[in-house]
Amino acid sequence: MKGFIAIGVSCILVVAVAVALIAVTHHKTTNGGGNDEDVLSTTTKSVASVCAPTDYKQACVNSLNAVANNQSASPKDFLQAAIDFTMKEVKAALEKSATIGKDAKDSYHKMAFEDCQDLLKFAIDELQASFSMVGDSSLHTMADREAELKNWLSAVISYQQSCVDGIVNPDLKNAMSNGLLNATQLTDNALAMVSAISKILTTFNIPVNTSASARRLFEASEADSTDGYPEWLSGSDRKLLGAQNNGKVTPNAVVAKDGSGQYKTIAAALAAYPKDLKGRYVIYIKAGIYDEYITVEKNQTLMNIDDLAAAIGTGFIAKSMGFQNTAGPEGHQAVALRVQSDMSAFYNCRMDGYQDTLYVQTHRQFYRNCVVSGTVDFIFGDSSTIMQNCLIIARKPMDNQQNTVTAHGRFSQHEATGLVIQNCRIVPEEKLFPVRFQIPTFLGRPWKEYSRTIIMESTLGDFIQPAGWMPWAGTFALNTLDYREYANRGPGAGTAKRVRWRGFKVITNRNEALQFTAGPFLQGNQWLHYTGAPYFLGLKN
């Protein structure tokens, strides 16, 4: 959407100005479809095995036509065929978005369809990466790629849903939703296949390599390099990271609002990015408040630093930075920061707004020692995000509003996404404190059907409603959501009066809670060390 910044695979962030830059319309798209098991009885045994875990079986069978009669086809061939077919459908949806967008009469919807096209291009990039990864994998180690593939394919679903969510007009929304239907079902099928890859390999009598030594993706070892950095980090980035750690980074551009640098604005420094540059463009941003709308283009590879901020490798890393939307509570949906960067980390940062402050849109994200403030759904999105040791502040909303800390947007049961708030504090701001019992504050509500949020080892203030969570609309998602609490403390942590939804659970088993910690949930053991931020991979206590 135009209120968001289109930043390719490295990062997406917004420094918001005094107006609402985006309107995110929360809408539930029906996830119904072909579940006819009889479909599998009319196809080959191999196709039936691959399509068995999917929800849209006829669509799955159709997507595998290219290899269905190949007697020597392997699971890798089937998965590549499914991803390739999905990619074609997303490209078709991209073309449809341009056609449907021609019927948009107002500037808002013209921008919404331009955003759709950007989002679907991101989706195509993720599918191409998935296709390549499957092709580069050996049959024995395909299961080792599961986390990466689920991460990328989950992002594809998020992009598709973001496209539809940005359209308000019912006729245009319905047309775009229908235009994406095949692509959405096929992406969900691909996710289901990847989630069941070990079982599929076993069905094909292919041994699965589950040894720890086989899981080397993004891991560092002495064989990778002698400087301790992971194999995927380029030589120039190794030098840059080492120099930054030693305080010897020479920036390409210096931004200073007082005129002591080369540029007075961040936008001006970005505009000076050399088109033929090889390597990273380093921007040093001196302390100050920069009220700008920043766009980092897809072809710009940046290391963005103030005294302590850096973007290294494939992730965006920010330290000691603030992001604010000053629209106020009357501005309604007003995002301060949107992040789609995979393996991104934010340390000692602050995000302030009211409704929809922090949009954790896609991929794996980590927040440590950060402050996030807002009112309605102020931490939302469809990413795999963990927030550790953060201060989460509920603010005083408009009259007749109530506070909801989270609104996770997991659309499919096969997505690997979820929001985890661990060892944090959830408190009211000073203006809210005197009326904190008159203005209801909830831990979250389900934006999408399979919304997943886990609050654990955190301190909850006395203003948290005894029910804990609130519905989105009627009974929507109450049976399919995944909300859990574990080992929380504080006056608002009591669970005796919590909601009785089928999808809500109080975790009592430590091993169950461990699956939502940074190690297994974000594969944090493979990349958090290189962010420079403090972290713990398991439970705090």
Coordinates of C-alpha atoms in Angstrom, one line a residue:
M1 CA 0.0 0.0 0.0
K2 CA 1.2 3.5 -0.6
G3 CA 1.4 4.2 3.1
F4 CA 3.9 1.5 3.3
I5 CA 7.5 1.5 2.1
A6 CA 8.4 -0.9 -0.6
I7 CA 11.8 -2.2 0.3
G8 CA 12.5 -5.5 -1.4
V9 CA 14.0 -8.5 0.5
S10 CA 16.2 -6.6 2.8
C11 CA 13.8 -4.5 4.9
I12 CA 10.7 -2.4 5.0
L13 CA 10.3 0.4 7.5
V14 CA 8.2 3.5 7.8
V15 CA 9.0 6.8 9.5
A16 CA 5.5 8.2 9.7
V17 CA 4.5 11.8 9.4
A18 CA 1.6 13.6 11.0
V19 CA -1.1 12.0 9.0
A20 CA -2.3 8.4 8.7
L21 CA -0.3 6.9 5.8
I22 CA -2.3 3.7 5.5
A23 CA -5.7 2.2 6.0
V24 CA -5.6 -1.5 6.6
T25 CA -9.1 -3.0 6.3
H26 CA -9.4 -6.1 8.5
H27 CA -11.4 -8.7 6.5
K28 CA -11.9 -12.4 6.7
T29 CA -11.6 -14.3 3.5
T30 CA -13.3 -17.6 3.3
N31 CA -10.9 -20.5 3.4
G32 CA -13.3 -23.0 2.0
G33 CA -12.5 -25.2 -0.9
G34 CA -12.3 -28.6 -2.4
N35 CA -11.7 -31.2 0.3
D36 CA -13.1 -34.1 -1.6
E37 CA -11.0 -37.1 -0.7
D38 CA -12.5 -39.0 -3.7
V39 CA -10.3 -36.8 -5.9
L40 CA -7.2 -38.8 -4.8
S41 CA -8.7 -42.1 -5.8
T42 CA -8.8 -41.2 -9.4
T43 CA -5.1 -40.2 -9.7
T44 CA -1.7 -42.0 -9.4
K45 CA -0.4 -43.3 -6.1
S46 CA 2.4 -40.8 -6.2
V47 CA 0.2 -37.8 -6.8
A48 CA -2.2 -39.1 -4.1
S49 CA 0.6 -39.3 -1.6
V50 CA 1.8 -35.7 -2.3
C51 CA -1.7 -34.2 -2.3
A52 CA -2.9 -36.1 0.8
P53 CA -2.0 -33.4 3.3
T54 CA -3.5 -30.6 1.3
D55 CA -6.8 -28.9 1.8
Y56 CA -7.6 -28.2 -1.9
K57 CA -7.1 -31.6 -3.4
Q58 CA -8.5 -31.0 -6.9
A59 CA -6.3 -27.9 -7.2
C60 CA -3.4 -30.0 -6.0
V61 CA -3.9 -32.7 -8.6
N62 CA -4.3 -30.2 -11.3
S63 CA -1.1 -28.5 -10.3
L64 CA 0.9 -31.7 -10.7
N65 CA -0.3 -32.6 -14.2
A66 CA 3.2 -31.8 -15.6
V67 CA 4.8 -34.7 -13.7
A68 CA 1.8 -36.9 -12.9
N69 CA 2.7 -39.5 -15.5
N70 CA 6.5 -39.4 -14.9
Q71 CA 7.2 -42.8 -13.3
S72 CA 10.6 -41.6 -12.1
A73 CA 9.4 -38.3 -10.6
S74 CA 10.6 -37.7 -7.0
P75 CA 9.0 -35.7 -4.2
K76 CA 11.3 -32.8 -5.2
D77 CA 9.9 -32.9 -8.8
F78 CA 6.4 -32.8 -7.4
L79 CA 7.1 -30.0 -5.0
Q80 CA 8.8 -28.0 -7.7
A81 CA 5.9 -28.5 -10.1
A82 CA 3.4 -27.4 -7.4
I83 CA 5.5 -24.2 -6.7
D84 CA 5.9 -23.5 -10.4
F85 CA 2.2 -23.9 -11.0
T86 CA 1.5 -21.6 -8.0
M87 CA 3.9 -19.0 -9.4
K88 CA 2.0 -19.0 -12.7
E89 CA -1.3 -18.4 -10.9
V90 CA 0.2 -15.5 -8.9
K91 CA 1.5 -14.0 -12.1
A92 CA -2.0 -14.4 -13.6
A93 CA -3.5 -12.6 -10.5
L94 CA -0.9 -9.9 -11.0
E95 CA -2.3 -9.3 -14.5
K96 CA -5.8 -9.4 -13.2
S97 CA -5.0 -6.8 -10.5
A98 CA -4.1 -4.3 -13.3
T99 CA -7.3 -5.1 -15.2
I100 CA -9.5 -4.8 -12.1
G101 CA -7.7 -1.7 -10.9
K102 CA -8.8 0.1 -14.1
D103 CA -12.3 0.2 -12.5
A104 CA -11.0 2.1 -9.5
K105 CA -12.4 5.7 -9.6
D106 CA -10.8 7.3 -6.6
S107 CA -7.1 7.9 -5.8
Y108 CA -7.2 5.6 -2.7
H109 CA -8.2 2.6 -4.7
K110 CA -5.8 3.4 -7.6
M111 CA -3.0 3.3 -5.0
A112 CA -4.4 0.2 -3.4
F113 CA -4.2 -1.7 -6.7
E114 CA -0.7 -0.3 -7.3
D115 CA 0.2 -1.8 -3.9
C116 CA -1.4 -5.1 -4.9
Q117 CA 0.9 -5.3 -7.8
D118 CA 3.9 -4.6 -5.6
L119 CA 2.8 -7.2 -3.1
L120 CA 2.2 -9.8 -5.7
K121 CA 5.7 -9.1 -7.2
F122 CA 7.1 -9.8 -3.7
A123 CA 5.1 -13.0 -3.6
I124 CA 6.6 -14.1 -7.0
D125 CA 10.1 -13.5 -5.7
E126 CA 9.4 -15.7 -2.6
L127 CA 8.0 -18.4 -4.8
Q128 CA 11.0 -18.2 -7.1
A129 CA 13.3 -18.5 -4.1
S130 CA 11.3 -21.5 -2.9
F131 CA 11.5 -23.2 -6.3
S132 CA 15.2 -22.7 -6.4
M133 CA 15.8 -24.0 -2.9
V134 CA 13.8 -27.2 -3.7
G135 CA 15.8 -27.6 -6.8
D136 CA 19.1 -27.2 -5.0
S137 CA 18.3 -29.7 -2.3
S138 CA 19.1 -33.3 -2.3
L139 CA 16.3 -35.8 -1.6
H140 CA 17.9 -36.9 1.6
T141 CA 18.1 -33.3 3.0
M142 CA 14.8 -31.8 1.8
A143 CA 13.4 -32.0 5.3
D144 CA 16.2 -29.7 6.5
R145 CA 14.7 -27.0 4.2
E146 CA 11.3 -27.2 5.8
A147 CA 11.6 -24.1 8.0
E148 CA 12.9 -21.9 5.2
L149 CA 10.3 -23.0 2.8
K150 CA 7.5 -22.5 5.3
N151 CA 8.8 -19.1 6.1
W152 CA 8.8 -18.0 2.4
L153 CA 5.5 -19.6 1.5
S154 CA 3.8 -18.1 4.6
A155 CA 5.0 -14.7 3.4
V156 CA 3.4 -15.4 0.0
I157 CA 0.0 -15.9 1.7
S158 CA 0.6 -12.7 3.7
Y159 CA 1.2 -10.7 0.6
Q160 CA -1.9 -12.1 -1.1
Q161 CA -4.0 -11.2 1.9
S162 CA -2.5 -7.7 2.3
C163 CA -3.4 -7.1 -1.3
V164 CA -7.1 -7.9 -0.7
D165 CA -7.2 -6.2 2.7
G166 CA -6.2 -2.9 1.2
I167 CA -9.3 -2.7 -1.0
V168 CA -12.3 -1.2 0.7
N169 CA -14.9 -1.1 -2.2
P170 CA -16.9 -4.4 -1.8
D171 CA -17.2 -5.0 -5.6
L172 CA -13.5 -4.4 -6.2
K173 CA -12.5 -6.4 -3.1
N174 CA -14.6 -9.3 -4.2
A175 CA -13.2 -9.2 -7.8
M176 CA -9.6 -9.2 -6.5
S177 CA -10.3 -11.9 -3.9
N178 CA -11.7 -14.1 -6.7
G179 CA -8.8 -13.2 -8.9
L180 CA -6.4 -14.5 -6.2
L181 CA -8.5 -17.6 -5.2
N182 CA -6.5 -20.1 -7.3
A183 CA -3.2 -18.6 -6.2
T184 CA -4.3 -18.6 -2.5
Q185 CA -5.4 -22.3 -2.6
L186 CA -2.3 -23.4 -4.4
T187 CA 0.0 -21.6 -2.0
D188 CA -1.8 -23.2 0.9
N189 CA -1.3 -26.6 -0.7
A190 CA 2.4 -26.0 -1.2
L191 CA 2.7 -25.1 2.5
A192 CA 0.8 -28.3 3.4
M193 CA 3.2 -30.3 1.3
V194 CA 6.3 -28.8 2.9
S195 CA 4.8 -29.3 6.4
A196 CA 4.4 -33.0 5.6
I197 CA 7.7 -33.4 3.6
S198 CA 9.1 -36.0 6.0
K199 CA 6.0 -38.1 5.7
I200 CA 6.0 -37.7 1.9
L201 CA 9.7 -38.8 1.7
T202 CA 8.9 -41.8 3.8
T203 CA 6.0 -42.7 1.5
F204 CA 8.5 -42.7 -1.4
N205 CA 10.9 -44.9 0.6
I206 CA 13.5 -42.1 0.8
P207 CA 15.4 -41.9 4.1
V208 CA 15.2 -38.6 5.9
N209 CA 18.3 -36.9 7.2
T210 CA 17.4 -35.5 10.6
S211 CA 20.9 -35.3 12.1
A212 CA 21.9 -32.0 13.7
S213 CA 24.9 -31.9 11.4
A214 CA 22.7 -31.8 8.3
R215 CA 20.9 -28.6 9.4
R216 CA 23.5 -26.2 8.2
L217 CA 21.4 -23.6 6.5
F218 CA 22.6 -20.2 7.7
E219 CA 24.8 -21.8 10.3
A220 CA 28.4 -20.9 10.9
S221 CA 31.3 -23.3 11.5
E222 CA 35.0 -23.3 11.3
A223 CA 34.7 -24.8 7.9
D224 CA 32.6 -21.8 6.8
S225 CA 35.1 -19.2 7.6
T226 CA 37.9 -18.3 10.0
D227 CA 36.3 -15.0 11.2
G228 CA 33.2 -16.6 12.8
Y229 CA 30.7 -15.2 10.4
P230 CA 28.2 -17.5 8.6
E231 CA 28.8 -18.8 5.2
W232 CA 26.0 -16.8 3.6
L233 CA 27.7 -13.5 4.5
S234 CA 29.7 -12.0 1.6
G235 CA 33.3 -11.1 1.9
S236 CA 32.6 -7.4 1.7
D237 CA 29.9 -7.7 4.3
R238 CA 32.3 -9.6 6.6
K239 CA 34.7 -6.7 6.4
L240 CA 32.0 -4.2 6.9
L241 CA 30.6 -5.9 9.9
G242 CA 34.0 -6.3 11.4
A243 CA 34.8 -2.6 10.8
Q244 CA 31.5 -1.6 12.3
N245 CA 32.2 -3.7 15.4
N246 CA 35.5 -1.9 15.7
G247 CA 34.0 1.5 15.2
K248 CA 35.8 2.0 11.8
V249 CA 32.9 2.2 9.4
T250 CA 33.3 4.9 6.7
P251 CA 29.8 5.9 5.6
N252 CA 28.9 6.7 2.0
A253 CA 26.5 9.4 3.2
V254 CA 26.1 11.4 6.4
V255 CA 22.7 12.8 7.3
A256 CA 22.4 15.6 9.8
K257 CA 19.4 17.8 10.3
D258 CA 21.6 20.7 11.6
G259 CA 23.5 20.8 8.3
S260 CA 26.7 19.3 9.6
G261 CA 26.5 16.3 7.2
Q262 CA 26.2 15.9 3.4
Y263 CA 22.5 15.7 3.5
K264 CA 19.8 17.1 5.8
T265 CA 17.3 14.4 5.1
I266 CA 17.4 10.6 4.9
A267 CA 15.4 10.7 1.6
A268 CA 18.2 12.9 0.0
A269 CA 20.8 10.4 1.1
L270 CA 18.8 7.6 -0.5
A271 CA 18.3 9.6 -3.7
A272 CA 22.1 9.7 -4.0
Y273 CA 22.4 5.9 -4.0
P274 CA 24.6 5.0 -7.0
K275 CA 22.7 2.8 -9.5
D276 CA 25.8 0.8 -10.4
L277 CA 27.0 0.4 -6.8
K278 CA 28.5 -3.0 -5.9
G279 CA 28.1 -3.9 -2.2
R280 CA 26.4 -1.9 0.5
Y281 CA 25.6 1.8 0.8
V282 CA 26.3 3.0 4.3
I283 CA 24.3 5.9 5.7
Y284 CA 25.3 7.5 9.0
I285 CA 22.3 9.3 10.6
K286 CA 23.1 11.8 13.3
A287 CA 20.8 12.1 16.2
G288 CA 17.6 14.1 15.5
I289 CA 14.0 13.8 14.6
Y290 CA 13.4 13.2 10.9
D291 CA 9.8 13.6 9.9
E292 CA 10.0 11.8 6.6
Y293 CA 8.3 9.2 4.4
I294 CA 11.1 6.9 3.5
T295 CA 11.2 4.5 0.6
V296 CA 14.1 2.1 0.2
E297 CA 13.8 0.5 -3.2
K298 CA 14.3 -3.2 -3.9
N299 CA 17.6 -2.6 -5.6
Q300 CA 19.1 -0.7 -2.7
T301 CA 21.3 -2.7 -0.4
L302 CA 21.8 -0.6 2.7
M303 CA 23.6 -0.5 6.0
N304 CA 21.7 2.2 7.8
I305 CA 23.4 3.4 11.0
D306 CA 23.0 6.1 13.6
D307 CA 25.3 5.6 16.5
L308 CA 24.2 1.9 16.9
A309 CA 22.1 0.8 13.9
A310 CA 23.0 -1.6 11.1
A311 CA 21.5 -3.7 8.4
I312 CA 23.7 -6.7 7.6
G313 CA 23.2 -9.6 5.2
T314 CA 19.7 -10.5 4.4
G315 CA 18.2 -9.0 7.6
F316 CA 17.5 -5.5 8.8
I317 CA 19.0 -4.6 12.2
A318 CA 18.1 -1.4 14.0
K319 CA 19.5 -0.3 17.4
S320 CA 18.5 2.7 19.5
M321 CA 16.2 4.1 16.9
G322 CA 12.7 5.5 17.2
F323 CA 9.7 5.2 14.8
Q324 CA 6.6 7.3 15.5
N325 CA 3.3 8.1 13.8
T326 CA 2.0 11.4 15.2
A327 CA -1.5 11.2 13.7
G328 CA -3.1 10.7 17.2
P329 CA -6.0 8.5 18.2
E330 CA -8.3 10.3 15.8
G331 CA -6.1 9.2 12.9
H332 CA -7.4 5.7 13.3
Q333 CA -5.2 3.2 11.4
A334 CA -1.7 4.9 11.4
V335 CA 1.3 2.6 11.1
A336 CA 4.6 3.8 12.6
L337 CA 6.7 0.9 11.4
R338 CA 6.2 -1.9 9.0
V339 CA 8.6 -4.8 8.7
Q340 CA 8.8 -7.6 6.2
S341 CA 12.5 -8.3 6.5
D342 CA 13.4 -11.9 7.2
M343 CA 15.8 -12.4 10.1
S344 CA 15.4 -8.8 11.2
A345 CA 16.2 -7.6 14.7
F346 CA 15.3 -4.5 16.6
Y347 CA 17.2 -3.7 19.8
N348 CA 16.6 -0.8 22.2
C349 CA 14.1 0.7 19.7
R350 CA 10.8 2.6 20.2
M351 CA 7.6 2.4 18.1
D352 CA 4.9 4.9 19.1
G353 CA 1.4 5.4 17.7
Y354 CA -2.2 4.6 18.5
Q355 CA -4.1 2.2 16.2
D356 CA -1.9 -0.3 14.3
T357 CA 1.5 1.1 15.5
L358 CA 3.7 -1.9 14.6
Y359 CA 2.9 -3.9 11.5
V360 CA 5.0 -7.1 11.7
Q361 CA 4.0 -8.1 8.2
T362 CA 6.0 -11.1 7.2
H363 CA 9.0 -13.4 7.9
R364 CA 11.0 -13.9 11.1
Q365 CA 11.4 -10.9 13.3
F366 CA 13.0 -10.4 16.7
Y367 CA 12.5 -7.4 19.1
R368 CA 14.6 -7.0 22.3
N369 CA 14.4 -4.3 24.9
C370 CA 12.0 -2.3 22.8
V371 CA 9.1 0.0 23.7
V372 CA 5.9 -0.3 21.7
S373 CA 2.8 1.9 22.5
G374 CA -0.6 2.1 21.0
T375 CA -4.4 1.4 21.4
V376 CA -6.2 -0.7 18.9
D377 CA -4.5 -3.8 17.5
F378 CA -1.2 -2.0 17.9
I379 CA 1.0 -5.0 17.2
F380 CA -0.4 -6.8 14.2
G381 CA 0.6 -8.8 11.1
D382 CA 1.3 -12.3 9.8
S383 CA 4.9 -12.8 10.7
S384 CA 6.8 -15.1 13.0
T385 CA 7.8 -12.6 15.6
I386 CA 9.2 -12.8 19.1
M387 CA 9.4 -9.9 21.5
Q388 CA 11.7 -10.3 24.4
N389 CA 12.2 -8.0 27.5
C390 CA 10.0 -5.3 25.9
L391 CA 7.8 -2.7 27.4
I392 CA 4.4 -2.7 25.8
I393 CA 2.3 0.4 26.7
A394 CA -1.4 0.6 26.2
R395 CA -2.5 4.3 25.6
K396 CA -5.7 6.1 26.2
P397 CA -7.9 5.6 23.1
M398 CA -10.7 7.6 21.7
D399 CA -14.1 7.6 23.4
N400 CA -16.0 4.4 22.9
Q401 CA -12.8 2.5 21.9
Q402 CA -11.1 -0.3 23.7
N403 CA -7.5 -1.4 23.7
T404 CA -6.3 -4.6 22.0
V405 CA -2.6 -5.2 22.2
T406 CA -2.4 -7.7 19.3
A407 CA -4.2 -8.8 16.2
H408 CA -2.3 -11.6 14.5
G409 CA -3.2 -12.3 10.9
R410 CA -2.4 -16.0 10.3
F411 CA -4.7 -16.9 7.5
S412 CA -3.9 -20.6 7.0
Q413 CA -3.5 -23.4 9.5
H414 CA -0.3 -24.5 7.5
E415 CA 1.5 -21.2 8.0
A416 CA 4.5 -21.2 10.4
T417 CA 3.7 -17.7 11.7
G418 CA 2.7 -16.4 15.1
L419 CA 3.4 -13.6 17.6
V420 CA 5.2 -14.4 20.9
I421 CA 5.5 -11.9 23.7
Q422 CA 8.1 -13.3 26.2
N423 CA 9.4 -11.8 29.4
C424 CA 7.8 -8.5 28.6
R425 CA 5.7 -6.0 30.6
I426 CA 2.3 -4.8 29.5
V427 CA 1.4 -1.6 31.3
P428 CA -0.9 1.4 30.9
E429 CA 0.4 4.9 30.0
E430 CA 0.1 7.7 32.5
K431 CA -3.0 9.2 30.8
L432 CA -4.7 5.8 30.8
F433 CA -3.9 4.9 34.4
P434 CA -6.6 6.8 36.2
V435 CA -9.3 5.4 33.9
R436 CA -7.7 2.0 33.2
F437 CA -10.7 0.1 34.7
Q438 CA -13.2 2.1 32.7
I439 CA -11.5 1.5 29.3
P440 CA -11.2 -2.3 28.6
T441 CA -7.8 -3.5 27.5
F442 CA -7.4 -7.0 26.0
L443 CA -4.3 -9.0 25.1
G444 CA -5.6 -9.5 21.6
R445 CA -8.3 -10.4 19.1
P446 CA -8.2 -12.6 16.0
W447 CA -7.7 -10.7 12.7
K448 CA -7.7 -13.8 10.6
E449 CA -9.1 -17.3 11.1
Y450 CA -5.9 -19.0 12.4
S451 CA -4.6 -16.1 14.4
R452 CA -1.7 -17.3 16.7
T453 CA -0.5 -15.3 19.8
I454 CA 1.4 -16.6 22.8
I455 CA 2.0 -14.5 25.9
M456 CA 4.5 -16.1 28.2
E457 CA 6.7 -15.3 31.2
S458 CA 5.5 -11.7 31.1
T459 CA 4.1 -9.3 33.7
L460 CA 0.6 -8.2 33.0
G461 CA -0.8 -5.1 34.7
D462 CA -4.0 -5.0 36.7
F463 CA -5.9 -3.3 33.8
I464 CA -5.9 -6.4 31.6
Q465 CA -9.5 -7.7 31.4
P466 CA -10.1 -10.9 33.3
A467 CA -11.3 -12.5 30.0
G468 CA -7.9 -11.7 28.5
W469 CA -9.0 -11.8 24.9
M470 CA -11.8 -10.4 22.9
P471 CA -13.6 -11.7 19.7
W472 CA -13.2 -10.0 16.4
A473 CA -16.9 -10.4 15.3
G474 CA -19.3 -12.9 16.8
T475 CA -17.8 -16.4 16.8
F476 CA -15.4 -15.8 14.0
A477 CA -12.1 -17.8 14.5
L478 CA -12.8 -18.7 18.1
N479 CA -12.5 -22.4 17.3
T480 CA -9.6 -22.1 14.9
L481 CA -7.3 -19.5 16.5
D482 CA -4.3 -20.4 18.6
Y483 CA -4.0 -18.3 21.8
R484 CA -1.9 -19.5 24.7
E485 CA -0.5 -18.2 28.0
Y486 CA 2.3 -19.6 30.0
A487 CA 3.9 -18.7 33.3
N488 CA 2.8 -15.1 33.3
R489 CA 2.8 -12.9 36.4
G490 CA 1.3 -9.8 37.8
P491 CA -2.2 -8.8 38.8
G492 CA -3.5 -9.2 35.2
A493 CA -2.1 -12.7 34.7
G494 CA -4.8 -14.7 36.5
T495 CA -6.4 -17.2 34.1
A496 CA -9.4 -18.4 36.1
K497 CA -11.8 -16.0 34.3
R498 CA -10.2 -16.3 30.8
V499 CA -12.2 -17.0 27.7
R500 CA -13.5 -20.5 27.2
W501 CA -12.8 -20.6 23.4
R502 CA -11.8 -23.9 21.9
G503 CA -8.7 -22.1 20.4
F504 CA -7.5 -20.7 23.8
K505 CA -5.2 -22.7 26.1
V506 CA -3.2 -22.1 29.3
I507 CA 0.1 -24.0 28.8
T508 CA 1.1 -26.1 31.8
N509 CA 3.8 -28.2 30.1
R510 CA 7.2 -26.6 29.8
N511 CA 8.1 -28.6 26.7
E512 CA 5.0 -27.2 25.0
A513 CA 6.1 -23.7 25.8
L514 CA 9.6 -24.3 24.5
Q515 CA 8.3 -24.7 20.9
F516 CA 7.5 -21.0 20.9
T517 CA 10.9 -19.8 22.0
A518 CA 13.5 -18.1 19.7
G519 CA 15.4 -21.3 19.0
P520 CA 12.8 -23.5 17.4
F521 CA 10.2 -20.8 16.5
L522 CA 12.6 -18.4 14.7
Q523 CA 15.5 -20.9 14.1
G524 CA 17.3 -18.2 16.1
N525 CA 20.3 -20.4 16.8
Q526 CA 21.1 -20.0 13.1
W527 CA 21.1 -16.2 12.9
L528 CA 20.4 -14.2 16.1
H529 CA 24.1 -14.3 17.1
Y530 CA 25.0 -12.2 14.0
T531 CA 22.6 -9.4 14.8
G532 CA 24.6 -8.2 17.8
A533 CA 21.5 -8.0 19.9
P534 CA 21.2 -9.8 23.3
Y535 CA 18.8 -12.8 23.3
F536 CA 17.9 -16.1 24.9
L537 CA 16.9 -19.0 22.7
G538 CA 14.7 -20.9 25.2
L539 CA 12.6 -20.0 28.3
K540 CA 13.7 -17.3 30.6
N541 CA 13.1 -19.3 33.7

